[in-house]
XYZ file of C-alpha atoms in Angstrom:
554
model
C 90.215 -29.662 -35.448
C 92.143 -25.894 -33.812
C 93.392 -26.745 -30.335
C 92.745 -23.593 -28.857
C 89.661 -21.436 -27.582
C 89.567 -18.013 -26.190
C 86.417 -17.463 -23.440
C 85.794 -14.147 -22.707
C 83.595 -14.419 -19.472
C 81.763 -10.895 -18.630
C 80.974 -10.824 -15.189
C 78.683 -7.631 -15.307
C 76.438 -5.846 -13.149
C 72.729 -5.637 -15.240
C 69.401 -3.931 -13.698
C 66.856 -5.686 -13.701
C 63.979 -4.331 -16.484
C 66.619 -2.315 -18.609
C 66.553 -4.496 -21.105
C 68.357 -1.844 -23.571
C 70.649 -0.726 -20.895
C 71.245 -4.477 -20.872
C 71.617 -5.307 -24.337
C 74.063 -2.512 -24.598
C 76.461 -3.344 -21.801
C 76.539 -7.167 -23.538
C 77.170 -5.263 -26.803
C 80.216 -3.667 -25.421
C 81.365 -6.417 -23.863
C 81.180 -8.060 -27.071
C 83.340 -5.833 -28.759
C 85.942 -6.017 -26.475
C 85.808 -9.664 -26.890
C 86.472 -9.106 -30.639
C 89.279 -7.044 -30.210
C 90.641 -9.852 -27.740
C 90.480 -12.213 -30.613
C 88.143 -13.911 -28.506
C 86.097 -17.097 -29.845
C 83.297 -17.058 -27.669
C 81.647 -13.926 -24.849
C 79.645 -15.535 -22.092
C 77.384 -13.860 -19.740
C 75.295 -14.854 -16.743
C 71.979 -16.168 -15.953
C 69.010 -14.408 -17.205
C 71.308 -10.958 -18.279
C 68.934 -9.211 -20.596
C 66.386 -8.781 -18.122
C 68.385 -8.692 -15.066
C 68.420 -10.705 -11.867
C 65.995 -11.592 -9.653
C 62.724 -10.842 -11.780
C 60.327 -12.095 -9.611
C 56.894 -12.045 -11.350
C 57.962 -8.954 -13.733
C 58.971 -11.789 -16.106
C 55.440 -13.080 -16.528
C 54.060 -10.451 -18.049
C 53.862 -11.374 -21.198
C 55.146 -7.873 -23.145
C 57.890 -8.058 -20.932
C 59.119 -11.410 -21.552
C 58.217 -11.095 -25.324
C 60.357 -7.988 -25.590
C 63.196 -9.639 -23.499
C 63.468 -12.479 -26.352
C 63.397 -9.700 -29.028
C 66.224 -8.023 -27.405
C 68.588 -11.091 -27.319
C 67.632 -11.344 -31.644
C 68.487 -7.765 -32.330
C 71.416 -8.316 -30.444
C 72.639 -11.832 -32.329
C 71.603 -9.140 -35.646
C 74.053 -6.920 -34.475
C 76.782 -8.927 -33.304
C 76.510 -11.232 -36.179
C 80.428 -10.426 -37.644
C 82.760 -12.210 -34.568
C 82.513 -14.325 -31.540
C 79.251 -16.259 -30.575
C 77.520 -14.856 -27.435
C 76.130 -16.983 -24.497
C 73.591 -15.218 -23.066
C 70.612 -15.229 -20.295
C 67.230 -14.686 -20.321
C 63.541 -16.144 -21.144
C 62.339 -17.765 -23.744
C 58.699 -19.475 -24.640
C 58.552 -23.081 -25.124
C 54.732 -23.676 -26.656
C 53.120 -22.025 -23.972
C 55.710 -22.665 -21.164
C 58.080 -20.093 -20.132
C 61.779 -21.064 -19.032
C 64.420 -19.914 -17.595
C 67.033 -19.895 -21.050
C 70.563 -19.527 -21.811
C 71.086 -18.583 -25.836
C 73.518 -19.145 -28.177
C 74.024 -16.493 -31.259
C 76.371 -16.861 -33.784
C 76.591 -15.281 -37.078
C 73.470 -12.986 -36.503
C 70.995 -15.891 -35.070
C 69.871 -18.132 -32.262
C 72.059 -21.460 -32.666
C 70.621 -22.854 -29.594
C 68.685 -22.471 -26.767
C 69.909 -24.501 -23.426
C 66.392 -24.444 -21.312
C 67.148 -24.876 -17.028
C 65.943 -28.983 -15.744
C 66.056 -27.587 -11.914
C 64.377 -24.990 -10.421
C 65.095 -23.743 -7.127
C 62.081 -23.402 -5.057
C 63.738 -21.930 -1.464
C 65.034 -18.504 0.291
C 64.838 -15.945 -1.855
C 64.154 -18.519 -5.164
C 60.361 -18.525 -6.422
C 61.239 -20.313 -10.257
C 58.520 -22.680 -9.956
C 56.040 -20.003 -9.626
C 57.715 -18.309 -12.285
C 59.035 -21.265 -14.490
C 58.575 -24.306 -16.362
C 60.965 -26.980 -15.882
C 62.168 -28.703 -19.070
C 63.876 -31.600 -19.874
C 68.270 -32.163 -19.909
C 69.284 -31.385 -23.290
C 72.704 -32.056 -24.789
C 75.707 -29.886 -25.134
C 75.886 -27.005 -27.729
C 78.481 -25.888 -30.471
C 80.782 -23.219 -30.998
C 83.172 -23.902 -33.559
C 84.655 -27.110 -33.238
C 83.981 -26.976 -29.145
C 80.696 -29.000 -27.716
C 79.962 -26.484 -24.451
C 77.510 -27.983 -21.936
C 75.960 -25.145 -19.829
C 74.004 -26.534 -17.024
C 72.069 -23.140 -15.577
C 73.080 -22.357 -11.891
C 71.033 -24.737 -9.740
C 71.289 -27.592 -12.663
C 75.076 -27.728 -11.938
C 73.838 -28.511 -8.264
C 72.325 -31.672 -9.012
C 74.856 -34.334 -10.812
C 72.239 -35.681 -13.177
C 72.352 -32.826 -15.722
C 76.057 -32.206 -15.890
C 76.496 -35.786 -15.971
C 74.106 -35.844 -18.914
C 75.840 -33.269 -20.503
C 79.238 -35.234 -20.172
C 77.838 -38.380 -21.760
C 76.257 -36.341 -24.512
C 79.457 -35.161 -25.841
C 80.444 -32.390 -24.117
C 83.971 -31.259 -23.719
C 83.710 -28.326 -20.731
C 80.902 -26.591 -18.582
C 80.287 -22.995 -18.768
C 78.030 -22.899 -15.642
C 75.891 -19.116 -16.176
C 74.927 -17.844 -12.655
C 72.567 -15.667 -10.660
C 74.047 -16.233 -7.263
C 73.232 -14.553 -4.445
C 75.422 -13.700 -1.843
C 75.255 -15.332 1.601
C 78.249 -15.395 4.135
C 80.468 -18.393 3.297
C 78.491 -18.904 0.208
C 81.534 -18.961 -1.967
C 83.549 -21.957 -0.193
C 79.705 -23.659 -0.837
C 79.555 -23.024 -4.386
C 83.651 -24.166 -5.081
C 83.172 -26.835 -3.539
C 80.099 -28.288 -5.098
C 81.495 -27.332 -8.732
C 84.491 -29.228 -7.657
C 82.197 -32.429 -7.007
C 80.965 -31.712 -10.923
C 84.257 -31.476 -12.588
C 85.718 -34.559 -10.600
C 82.728 -36.174 -10.959
C 82.869 -35.793 -15.057
C 86.457 -35.109 -16.233
C 85.583 -32.299 -17.477
C 86.331 -28.659 -16.925
C 83.583 -25.681 -15.572
C 83.433 -22.281 -15.745
C 81.388 -20.417 -12.745
C 80.156 -17.177 -14.400
C 77.986 -14.960 -11.654
C 76.603 -11.764 -11.672
C 77.304 -8.930 -10.010
C 75.543 -6.228 -8.419
C 72.696 -5.080 -5.886
C 68.989 -5.627 -6.464
C 66.689 -4.936 -3.795
C 67.669 -7.030 -0.799
C 69.978 -9.583 -2.962
C 73.367 -8.630 -3.837
C 75.205 -10.934 -6.243
C 78.908 -11.048 -5.472
C 80.414 -12.344 -8.666
C 83.879 -14.088 -8.016
C 83.286 -15.839 -11.061
C 85.953 -18.963 -11.768
C 87.576 -21.517 -13.713
C 88.097 -24.963 -12.717
C 90.440 -27.844 -14.432
C 89.864 -31.212 -14.705
C 91.121 -32.645 -11.208
C 89.137 -30.007 -9.683
C 92.524 -26.972 -9.759
C 91.761 -23.420 -9.877
C 92.702 -21.840 -13.040
C 91.044 -18.437 -12.795
C 89.317 -16.508 -9.913
C 87.438 -12.986 -10.587
C 87.086 -10.667 -8.009
C 84.452 -10.537 -5.414
C 81.298 -7.392 -5.730
C 83.532 -6.093 -9.057
C 82.067 -5.644 -12.651
C 84.845 -6.754 -15.062
C 86.087 -9.348 -17.958
C 88.085 -11.912 -17.826
C 90.071 -13.633 -20.864
C 90.461 -17.170 -20.755
C 92.180 -19.419 -22.786
C 91.604 -23.260 -23.538
C 94.209 -25.613 -24.733
C 93.266 -28.906 -26.064
C 95.612 -31.647 -24.942
C 95.715 -35.848 -25.401
C 93.392 -35.771 -21.802
C 90.758 -33.017 -23.713
C 90.551 -29.273 -22.994
C 92.476 -27.397 -19.891
C 92.287 -23.931 -19.145
C 95.537 -21.475 -18.691
C 96.463 -20.620 -15.805
C 95.310 -17.014 -15.338
C 94.818 -13.926 -12.682
C 93.304 -15.763 -8.948
C 91.649 -12.697 -7.231
C 92.211 -12.148 -3.455
C 89.587 -13.530 -1.650
C 88.808 -11.254 1.437
C 87.608 -12.977 4.618
C 84.081 -12.415 5.411
C 83.837 -9.707 7.782
C 85.170 -7.646 4.417
C 82.831 -9.224 2.174
C 79.527 -8.640 4.212
C 80.676 -4.712 4.648
C 81.684 -4.808 0.668
C 78.214 -6.132 0.047
C 76.140 -3.786 2.422
C 78.192 -0.955 0.080
C 77.675 -2.407 -3.319
C 73.868 -3.098 -2.194
C 72.887 0.713 -1.089
C 75.332 1.925 -3.890
C 73.138 -0.119 -6.541
C 69.819 0.626 -4.800
C 70.529 4.291 -4.972
C 71.834 4.248 -8.907
C 68.996 1.900 -9.898
C 66.026 3.471 -8.778
C 67.725 7.100 -9.640
C 68.404 8.611 -6.056
C 71.947 10.410 -5.578
C 72.120 11.409 -2.190
C 70.860 9.922 1.274
C 70.366 11.316 4.904
C 69.948 9.559 8.172
C 69.463 10.439 11.336
C 72.359 9.910 13.481
C 72.214 9.904 17.309
C 75.839 9.200 18.436
C 74.911 5.125 18.693
C 76.757 2.865 17.019
C 74.008 1.699 14.290
C 73.491 5.122 13.008
C 77.368 5.289 12.658
C 78.144 2.202 10.932
C 75.052 3.236 8.594
C 76.621 6.903 8.355
C 80.269 4.903 7.351
C 78.235 2.342 4.897
C 76.806 5.474 2.975
C 79.803 7.576 2.928
C 82.074 4.557 1.496
C 78.929 3.929 -1.080
C 78.488 7.518 -2.270
C 80.939 9.475 -1.061
C 80.403 11.964 1.850
C 79.101 14.767 -0.234
C 76.318 12.837 -0.895
C 75.565 11.834 2.628
C 73.388 13.886 5.456
C 73.726 13.754 8.819
C 70.609 15.318 11.319
C 71.033 14.765 14.953
C 67.408 15.194 16.643
C 68.160 15.404 19.890
C 65.742 15.813 23.097
C 65.900 16.534 26.527
C 66.864 13.095 27.066
C 69.694 13.029 24.606
C 72.807 13.112 26.301
C 75.771 15.641 25.825
C 78.066 12.278 24.975
C 75.968 11.786 22.068
C 75.934 15.070 20.866
C 79.267 15.163 20.622
C 79.431 11.761 19.413
C 77.496 12.598 16.764
C 79.400 15.733 15.838
C 82.406 13.954 15.873
C 81.204 10.685 13.194
C 79.807 13.192 10.748
C 83.018 15.377 10.797
C 85.687 12.369 10.985
C 83.688 11.332 7.135
C 82.987 14.573 6.009
C 79.629 14.958 6.039
C 76.759 17.792 5.552
C 75.898 17.850 9.832
C 72.610 19.287 10.659
C 71.393 19.777 14.420
C 67.305 20.051 14.284
C 65.820 19.774 18.006
C 62.353 18.158 18.512
C 61.685 19.800 22.077
C 59.348 22.348 20.194
C 57.242 19.803 18.318
C 57.252 17.434 21.043
C 55.863 20.130 23.573
C 53.725 21.135 20.869
C 52.391 17.446 20.109
C 52.149 16.847 24.131
C 49.460 19.784 24.539
C 47.539 18.695 21.703
C 46.956 15.678 22.908
C 46.755 16.570 26.498
C 42.548 16.632 26.862
C 42.868 13.122 25.199
C 45.276 11.712 27.553
C 44.474 13.139 30.689
C 44.672 10.678 33.630
C 46.748 8.176 32.087
C 50.361 8.016 33.136
C 53.291 8.979 30.549
C 54.573 5.611 29.339
C 56.003 4.197 26.329
C 53.351 6.063 23.844
C 55.073 9.114 24.917
C 58.778 7.484 24.541
C 57.338 6.741 21.098
C 56.022 10.137 20.484
C 60.074 11.295 20.026
C 60.607 8.801 17.536
C 57.715 9.178 15.544
C 58.485 13.464 15.491
C 61.601 12.189 14.291
C 60.576 10.257 11.371
C 58.264 12.841 10.569
C 60.968 15.797 10.374
C 63.343 13.195 8.802
C 60.979 12.232 5.552
C 60.323 16.256 5.446
C 64.141 16.988 4.750
C 63.869 13.612 2.422
C 60.904 15.400 0.257
C 62.389 19.044 0.159
C 65.729 17.682 -1.211
C 65.188 14.928 -2.907
C 67.486 12.803 -0.337
C 66.482 8.927 0.278
C 66.219 8.342 3.738
C 67.909 5.432 5.286
C 67.178 3.652 8.488
C 69.207 2.375 11.125
C 67.835 -0.933 12.704
C 70.150 -3.774 13.050
C 69.012 -7.215 13.081
C 68.668 -7.901 16.449
C 66.033 -5.089 16.586
C 64.314 -5.568 13.339
C 64.037 -9.584 15.104
C 62.761 -8.038 18.095
C 60.643 -5.036 17.272
C 62.933 -2.587 19.425
C 62.195 0.125 16.998
C 59.039 2.483 16.333
C 57.059 1.958 13.569
C 56.596 4.973 11.832
C 59.042 6.523 13.535
C 62.718 5.168 13.632
C 61.865 2.288 11.013
C 61.380 5.138 8.652
C 63.617 5.105 5.418
C 63.574 3.484 2.096
C 66.848 1.242 2.587
C 68.514 -0.592 5.845
C 71.894 -1.464 5.051
C 72.505 -3.446 8.351
C 68.929 -4.903 8.265
C 70.746 -8.629 8.319
C 73.413 -7.498 10.368
C 73.028 -8.629 14.383
C 74.104 -6.278 16.956
C 77.553 -7.939 18.214
C 78.614 -8.185 14.849
C 77.720 -4.501 14.326
C 80.123 -4.143 17.076
C 82.530 -6.317 15.060
C 82.147 -4.248 11.989
C 82.350 -0.511 13.141
C 85.853 -2.254 14.089
C 86.936 -3.783 10.846
C 86.060 -0.567 9.100
C 87.837 1.624 11.600
C 91.483 -0.444 10.835
C 91.018 -0.750 6.869
C 89.782 0.656 4.118
C 89.785 -0.452 0.446
C 90.196 1.297 -2.943
C 85.888 0.990 -3.251
C 85.328 2.747 0.348
C 84.755 6.406 -0.700
C 84.805 7.143 2.643
C 87.817 8.183 4.386
C 90.343 6.104 5.645
C 90.959 5.804 9.329
C 89.331 6.052 12.565
C 85.539 7.293 11.817
C 83.529 5.912 14.776
C 85.257 6.531 18.055
C 86.251 3.538 20.705
C 83.743 5.565 22.904
C 81.208 5.012 20.550
C 81.742 1.310 20.137
C 82.399 1.133 24.244
C 79.219 2.669 25.407
C 76.171 0.867 26.619
C 73.150 1.141 23.810
C 70.482 3.355 24.306
C 67.026 4.895 22.377
C 67.922 7.657 25.010
C 63.810 8.013 25.358
C 63.714 8.586 28.939
C 66.067 9.183 31.613
C 68.991 6.624 31.990
C 67.457 4.014 29.520
C 69.704 1.569 28.684
C 68.395 -1.489 25.937
C 69.244 -4.257 28.249
C 66.248 -2.239 30.596
C 64.255 -3.917 27.912
C 66.305 -7.068 26.129
C 68.671 -9.762 27.298
C 72.046 -7.956 26.985
C 72.691 -8.381 23.145
C 75.573 -11.409 23.707
C 72.176 -13.222 25.144
C 70.091 -12.099 22.285
C 71.599 -12.813 19.514
C 72.668 -16.255 20.982
C 68.889 -17.170 21.234
C 67.843 -15.421 17.573
C 70.777 -17.305 15.694
C 68.672 -20.252 17.236
C 65.181 -19.222 16.470
C 65.770 -17.634 13.215
C 69.256 -18.489 11.997
C 68.747 -22.003 12.525
C 65.197 -22.636 12.856
C 65.417 -24.157 16.433
C 63.483 -24.544 19.595
C 62.913 -22.776 23.004
C 64.488 -26.436 24.273
C 67.647 -25.733 21.195
C 68.138 -22.182 23.799
C 68.003 -24.405 26.836
C 70.341 -26.955 25.686
C 72.703 -24.301 24.459
C 72.901 -22.779 27.979
C 69.969 -19.910 27.907
C 66.946 -19.845 29.967
C 64.040 -21.075 28.954
C 62.512 -17.359 30.495
C 65.521 -15.622 28.405
C 64.659 -17.941 25.273
C 60.007 -17.908 25.882
C 61.137 -13.887 25.735
C 62.495 -13.575 22.741
C 60.532 -15.945 20.555
C 57.080 -14.248 21.879
C 59.010 -11.114 20.905
C 59.777 -12.413 17.223
C 56.636 -13.402 16.794
C 54.730 -10.036 17.414
C 56.880 -7.934 15.916
C 56.157 -9.512 12.142
C 53.880 -6.975 11.672
C 56.355 -4.471 11.621
C 58.605 -6.469 9.426
C 55.919 -6.732 6.887
C 56.246 -2.568 6.772
C 59.909 -2.049 7.244
C 62.425 -1.376 4.224
C 64.494 -3.518 2.379
C 67.896 -3.907 3.367
C 70.839 -5.750 2.649
C 70.838 -10.175 2.674
C 73.772 -11.395 4.232
C 72.896 -14.478 5.399
C 70.009 -17.456 4.387
C 67.884 -15.857 6.797
C 66.825 -12.554 6.389
C 64.017 -11.120 6.956
C 62.233 -10.706 3.929
C 62.120 -13.740 1.178
C 64.528 -16.264 3.696
C 61.554 -15.756 6.323
C 58.180 -15.689 5.317
C 55.698 -16.303 8.487
C 52.239 -14.939 9.010
C 51.409 -11.822 10.643
C 48.707 -13.342 12.707
C 50.120 -16.412 14.574
C 49.451 -17.641 17.742
C 52.182 -20.251 17.666
C 54.438 -20.281 20.558
C 56.923 -23.593 21.349
C 56.013 -25.296 24.641
C 52.177 -23.455 25.289
C 50.111 -25.234 27.311
C 47.095 -22.894 26.975
């Protein structure tokens, strides 16, 4: 019986719905595995369809074509290593999340997922049927157990596989990023290794899909839990892993251990990759954004330059009479530091025309928020006109603090196709700007050095829609606001929890009220990169009409 087994791990970036391109990517990886003398190529969960498919996978013609594509892949790759690849399968009338084993021109095994996640961004109970736990499959003389993603987060599936003869565990995943997820994954997978005594391969997707970004970071654990191989995060690639059989069973030979960046860098990398893939997978080549001279639009401009290259980013300053000279100077400085195109489009004439048009209807009323929002909506109109004319996707720039409490104008500064910082609180935006000024990586396409001047980071935030306006006129200071939001949104806490944490009941009640009355805005907002388990979209699904208020007595 052979005592060596070479497994090629393909940590790759499929596109949802692009069955032919995903299959071509698998064929190319198979060719590289064959050239490297591999016994088997492994690809992640639902690779052939891309992930997360949502309801697309329920369309009969789609899942039937996906299955046919896998069968064709088996025929095309008959002479060489086996292939393990994720895709949909039909079990009777039931659609299942499956892991196919392809050998000698045909499907020789099909593992079906048992535990279906139904939380945060996952709706697998809606999409798939749960299948009984099955035993291992055989490639050559090696018996492999493949708990699919969620199945490895429960000990019953891995225990059954070990008891029925599995010699190694290969776990295919479509596991999206949130801050701190890698540590959670590794802790749970070490538990599975200790419980079963088997080596474990954790193979993950990489790449952006709508709001989610898959961070890769595939790894191999030996019996006892020692890390043998660590693939990079947010980076596609192959790893050839050699297993040898000794008296105690199979172990992986020591391979490369990629550097694991800190959480600030991981968040930034997630935003860059998510935007880059959103553009590439939807067919856009260039972006534009309104550059106000403030910190939010500055960091979005930098993210866009790092994702797409400065030559593919247009920055537009749209000043009114309330725009300070400092903001004019700061916006231009960011664009020049990045090397992006910079356009200057004043809104005073357009605003005067709109004011004159509305004057008969508004006669006898006092100017207020309506007039302030006209400025924002006029900017939104002009930016969308530029987007339409030049085919450049408009980015919106609201941070999570603003998105949470509705401190943004619907059909104005909320206009746009994507928001990289949608899940980044304002206080973290400040930290992110400082981090990016001090750090540069090879995957960044923008320039090195200080790209956001210190004065932009340090000045008091303002929408500049009226004279001497400050964000703090309408909202608690951002450290207070973000602290309350982290309790109410991220922690799903109560007003009492906020008070116990040291915040005033008045501030907490105000913030809670703003969160609830802004739901209709979020419902219409652009998607944005998910960085936490409590991002605004699939993680948190609240009704628009909602009269609940914590502690209300009426």
